[in-house]
PDB file of C-alpha atoms in Angstrom:
ATOM      1  CA  UNK A 127      52.724 -13.072  -1.936  1.00 51.00           C
ATOM      2  CA  UNK A 128      50.814 -14.568  -4.856  1.00 54.00           C
ATOM      3  CA  UNK A 129      48.457 -16.234  -2.382  1.00 56.00           C
ATOM      4  CA  UNK A 130      47.737 -12.893  -0.729  1.00 55.00           C
ATOM      5  CA  UNK A 131      47.038 -11.218  -4.064  1.00 45.00           C
ATOM      6  CA  UNK A 132      44.856 -14.140  -5.122  1.00 44.00           C
ATOM      7  CA  UNK A 133      43.025 -14.093  -1.773  1.00 45.00           C
ATOM      8  CA  UNK A 134      42.526 -10.333  -2.081  1.00 50.00           C
ATOM      9  CA  UNK A 135      41.192 -10.706  -5.640  1.00 44.00           C
ATOM     10  CA  UNK A 136      38.827 -13.496  -4.613  1.00 47.00           C
ATOM     11  CA  UNK A 137      37.620 -11.482  -1.613  1.00 55.00           C
ATOM     12  CA  UNK A 138      37.082  -8.443  -3.794  1.00 50.00           C
ATOM     13  CA  UNK A 139      35.143 -10.485  -6.375  1.00 51.00           C
ATOM     14  CA  UNK A 140      33.026 -11.988  -3.602  1.00 54.00           C
ATOM     15  CA  UNK A 141      32.279  -8.488  -2.317  1.00 54.00           C
ATOM     16  CA  UNK A 142      31.308  -7.334  -5.807  1.00 50.00           C
ATOM     17  CA  UNK A 143      29.050 -10.332  -6.304  1.00 48.00           C
ATOM     18  CA  UNK A 144      27.170  -9.602  -3.060  1.00 47.00           C
ATOM     19  CA  UNK A 145      27.134  -5.808  -3.288  1.00 43.00           C
ATOM     20  CA  UNK A 146      23.880  -5.909  -5.256  1.00 46.00           C
ATOM     21  CA  UNK A 147      22.147  -7.372  -2.205  1.00 49.00           C
ATOM     22  CA  UNK A 148      22.813  -4.157  -0.327  1.00 48.00           C
ATOM     23  CA  UNK A 149      22.183  -1.902  -3.320  1.00 47.00           C
ATOM     24  CA  UNK A 150      18.825  -3.482  -4.241  1.00 71.00           C
ATOM     25  CA  UNK A 151      17.040  -1.866  -1.322  1.00 89.00           C
ATOM     26  CA  UNK A 152      17.742   1.653  -2.501  1.00 94.00           C
ATOM     27  CA  UNK A 153      15.144   4.387  -2.742  1.00 94.00           C
ATOM     28  CA  UNK A 154      15.083   3.883  -6.510  1.00 96.00           C
ATOM     29  CA  UNK A 155      14.549   0.146  -6.082  1.00 96.00           C
ATOM     30  CA  UNK A 156      11.751   0.783  -3.615  1.00 97.00           C
ATOM     31  CA  UNK A 157      10.156   3.288  -5.996  1.00 97.00           C
ATOM     32  CA  UNK A 158      10.149   0.720  -8.808  1.00 97.00           C
ATOM     33  CA  UNK A 159       8.762  -1.960  -6.510  1.00 97.00           C
ATOM     34  CA  UNK A 160       6.110   0.462  -5.223  1.00 97.00           C
ATOM     35  CA  UNK A 161       5.026   1.097  -8.826  1.00 98.00           C
ATOM     36  CA  UNK A 162       4.758  -2.640  -9.360  1.00 97.00           C
ATOM     37  CA  UNK A 163       2.580  -2.888  -6.246  1.00 96.00           C
ATOM     38  CA  UNK A 164       0.390   0.051  -7.322  1.00 97.00           C
ATOM     39  CA  UNK A 165      -0.099  -1.595 -10.718  1.00 96.00           C
ATOM     40  CA  UNK A 166      -1.323  -4.720  -8.924  1.00 95.00           C
ATOM     41  CA  UNK A 167      -3.423  -2.722  -6.441  1.00 93.00           C
ATOM     42  CA  UNK A 168      -4.623   0.456  -8.163  1.00 93.00           C
ATOM     43  CA  UNK A 169      -5.769   3.067  -5.658  1.00 93.00           C
ATOM     44  CA  UNK A 170      -8.484   4.201  -8.074  1.00 93.00           C
ATOM     45  CA  UNK A 171      -9.991   0.703  -8.046  1.00 91.00           C
ATOM     46  CA  UNK A 172      -9.840   0.481  -4.246  1.00 89.00           C
ATOM     47  CA  UNK A 173     -11.628   3.813  -4.028  1.00 91.00           C
ATOM     48  CA  UNK A 174     -14.224   2.786  -6.597  1.00 92.00           C
ATOM     49  CA  UNK A 175     -14.968  -0.409  -4.678  1.00 88.00           C
ATOM     50  CA  UNK A 176     -15.152   1.521  -1.407  1.00 85.00           C
ATOM     51  CA  UNK A 177     -17.520   4.140  -2.876  1.00 90.00           C
ATOM     52  CA  UNK A 178     -19.773   1.414  -4.260  1.00 91.00           C
ATOM     53  CA  UNK A 179     -19.885  -0.373  -0.915  1.00 87.00           C
ATOM     54  CA  UNK A 180     -20.568   2.875   0.930  1.00 87.00           C
ATOM     55  CA  UNK A 181     -23.404   3.654  -1.483  1.00 93.00           C
ATOM     56  CA  UNK A 182     -25.198   0.441  -0.507  1.00 91.00           C
ATOM     57  CA  UNK A 183     -26.290   2.122   2.716  1.00 90.00           C
ATOM     58  CA  UNK A 184     -28.137   4.786   0.682  1.00 95.00           C
ATOM     59  CA  UNK A 185     -31.463   4.595  -1.145  1.00 97.00           C
ATOM     60  CA  UNK A 186     -30.978   2.905  -4.496  1.00 97.00           C
ATOM     61  CA  UNK A 187     -32.160   5.978  -6.399  1.00 98.00           C
ATOM     62  CA  UNK A 188     -29.196   8.093  -5.246  1.00 98.00           C
ATOM     63  CA  UNK A 189     -26.416   5.485  -5.155  1.00 96.00           C
ATOM     64  CA  UNK A 190     -24.975   6.195  -8.594  1.00 97.00           C
ATOM     65  CA  UNK A 191     -25.035   9.939  -7.972  1.00 97.00           C
ATOM     66  CA  UNK A 192     -23.213   9.397  -4.692  1.00 96.00           C
ATOM     67  CA  UNK A 193     -20.522   7.301  -6.390  1.00 96.00           C
ATOM     68  CA  UNK A 194     -20.124   9.922  -9.134  1.00 97.00           C
ATOM     69  CA  UNK A 195     -19.792  12.726  -6.576  1.00 98.00           C
ATOM     70  CA  UNK A 196     -17.243  10.750  -4.565  1.00 95.00           C
ATOM     71  CA  UNK A 197     -15.164  10.275  -7.721  1.00 96.00           C
ATOM     72  CA  UNK A 198     -15.143  14.054  -8.115  1.00 96.00           C
ATOM     73  CA  UNK A 199     -14.490  15.147  -4.533  1.00 97.00           C
ATOM     74  CA  UNK A 200     -11.982  12.477  -3.462  1.00 95.00           C
ATOM     75  CA  UNK A 201      -8.594  13.187  -5.005  1.00 95.00           C
ATOM     76  CA  UNK A 202      -7.385   9.756  -6.061  1.00 95.00           C
ATOM     77  CA  UNK A 203      -4.127  11.175  -7.434  1.00 95.00           C
ATOM     78  CA  UNK A 204      -3.293  12.710  -4.054  1.00 96.00           C
ATOM     79  CA  UNK A 205      -4.079   9.451  -2.247  1.00 95.00           C
ATOM     80  CA  UNK A 206      -2.009   7.476  -4.737  1.00 96.00           C
ATOM     81  CA  UNK A 207       0.972   9.771  -4.208  1.00 97.00           C
ATOM     82  CA  UNK A 208       0.600   9.515  -0.420  1.00 96.00           C
ATOM     83  CA  UNK A 209       0.377   5.733  -0.734  1.00 96.00           C
ATOM     84  CA  UNK A 210       3.455   5.615  -2.971  1.00 97.00           C
ATOM     85  CA  UNK A 211       5.494   7.740  -0.543  1.00 97.00           C
ATOM     86  CA  UNK A 212       4.441   5.626   2.425  1.00 97.00           C
ATOM     87  CA  UNK A 213       5.186   2.354   0.625  1.00 97.00           C
ATOM     88  CA  UNK A 214       8.669   3.598  -0.243  1.00 98.00           C
ATOM     89  CA  UNK A 215       9.258   4.811   3.311  1.00 97.00           C
ATOM     90  CA  UNK A 216       8.099   1.711   5.181  1.00 97.00           C
ATOM     91  CA  UNK A 217       8.689  -1.368   3.028  1.00 97.00           C
ATOM     92  CA  UNK A 218      11.784  -2.969   1.552  1.00 97.00           C
ATOM     93  CA  UNK A 219      12.101  -3.868  -2.109  1.00 97.00           C
ATOM     94  CA  UNK A 220      11.587  -7.542  -1.259  1.00 97.00           C
ATOM     95  CA  UNK A 221       8.464  -6.792   0.794  1.00 97.00           C
ATOM     96  CA  UNK A 222       6.974  -4.603  -1.929  1.00 98.00           C
ATOM     97  CA  UNK A 223       7.716  -7.210  -4.584  1.00 97.00           C
ATOM     98  CA  UNK A 224       6.177  -9.942  -2.421  1.00 97.00           C
ATOM     99  CA  UNK A 225       3.024  -7.876  -1.931  1.00 97.00           C
ATOM    100  CA  UNK A 226       2.832  -7.092  -5.652  1.00 97.00           C
ATOM    101  CA  UNK A 227       3.318 -10.756  -6.485  1.00 97.00           C
ATOM    102  CA  UNK A 228       0.594 -11.808  -4.044  1.00 96.00           C
ATOM    103  CA  UNK A 229      -1.939  -9.242  -5.236  1.00 95.00           C
ATOM    104  CA  UNK A 230      -1.166 -10.169  -8.848  1.00 96.00           C
ATOM    105  CA  UNK A 231      -1.982 -13.818  -8.099  1.00 96.00           C
ATOM    106  CA  UNK A 232      -5.540 -15.189  -8.410  1.00 96.00           C
ATOM    107  CA  UNK A 233      -5.936 -15.355  -4.600  1.00 97.00           C
ATOM    108  CA  UNK A 234      -4.515 -11.896  -4.109  1.00 95.00           C
ATOM    109  CA  UNK A 235      -6.646 -10.411  -6.885  1.00 93.00           C
ATOM    110  CA  UNK A 236      -9.717 -12.000  -5.303  1.00 95.00           C
ATOM    111  CA  UNK A 237      -8.774 -10.647  -1.872  1.00 93.00           C
ATOM    112  CA  UNK A 238      -8.193  -7.122  -3.122  1.00 89.00           C
ATOM    113  CA  UNK A 239     -11.562  -7.087  -4.920  1.00 88.00           C
ATOM    114  CA  UNK A 240     -13.152  -7.655  -1.498  1.00 89.00           C
ATOM    115  CA  UNK A 241     -11.148  -4.896   0.157  1.00 84.00           C
ATOM    116  CA  UNK A 242     -13.689  -2.155  -0.584  1.00 78.00           C
ATOM    117  CA  UNK A 243     -16.461  -4.140   1.097  1.00 83.00           C
ATOM    118  CA  UNK A 244     -14.157  -4.899   4.007  1.00 86.00           C
ATOM    119  CA  UNK A 245     -13.243  -1.225   4.444  1.00 82.00           C
ATOM    120  CA  UNK A 246     -16.889  -0.168   4.194  1.00 79.00           C
ATOM    121  CA  UNK A 247     -17.702  -2.634   6.994  1.00 86.00           C
ATOM    122  CA  UNK A 248     -14.797  -1.729   9.246  1.00 89.00           C
ATOM    123  CA  UNK A 249     -14.394   2.031   8.848  1.00 86.00           C
ATOM    124  CA  UNK A 250     -17.606   3.086  10.622  1.00 88.00           C
ATOM    125  CA  UNK A 251     -16.583   1.057  13.674  1.00 92.00           C
ATOM    126  CA  UNK A 252     -13.033   2.449  13.557  1.00 90.00           C
ATOM    127  CA  UNK A 253     -14.283   6.021  13.214  1.00 91.00           C
ATOM    128  CA  UNK A 254     -16.814   5.603  16.023  1.00 93.00           C
ATOM    129  CA  UNK A 255     -14.248   4.072  18.354  1.00 95.00           C
ATOM    130  CA  UNK A 256     -11.708   6.809  17.631  1.00 90.00           C
ATOM    131  CA  UNK A 257     -14.318   9.488  18.370  1.00 93.00           C
ATOM    132  CA  UNK A 258     -15.372   7.725  21.584  1.00 94.00           C
ATOM    133  CA  UNK A 259     -11.726   7.272  22.555  1.00 93.00           C
ATOM    134  CA  UNK A 260     -11.058  10.981  22.049  1.00 92.00           C
ATOM    135  CA  UNK A 261     -14.119  11.793  24.168  1.00 92.00           C
ATOM    136  CA  UNK A 262     -12.882   9.488  26.959  1.00 94.00           C
ATOM    137  CA  UNK A 263      -9.429  11.022  26.779  1.00 93.00           C
ATOM    138  CA  UNK A 264     -10.872  14.539  26.911  1.00 91.00           C
ATOM    139  CA  UNK A 265     -12.911  13.659  30.018  1.00 93.00           C
ATOM    140  CA  UNK A 266      -9.801  12.266  31.727  1.00 93.00           C
ATOM    141  CA  UNK A 267      -7.883  15.482  31.081  1.00 88.00           C
ATOM    142  CA  UNK A 268     -10.618  17.676  32.594  1.00 81.00           C
TER     143      UNK A 268
END
């Protein structure tokens, strides 16, 4: 009888010691980890870098005005909230913390500084291909 009680107590203590593993990936935990990620990768900085890269395709005399206008018309707060919600929805606490840790590192910080230039290079091709794909799909439906 004492063995059973002792075994039960040990099992219960083992359960309690591992319960945090299951509790860590809660919505609250994800929200905290998402904030950590957003501190490492501020949406406002990504947008600023993207605007600056986009402006390079314009005449130099209007680049700064373009960047200033983009800061006004693009709602960074809305994009940050959408990013936060999506991070919480799709990533675990461990994944968010790993991403935050990487982007807080020297290599990660260097990579994220290049992200605006990367997006400015890639987005025109993505947009063009999506438009062409929609055109092809529309022709197939007709």
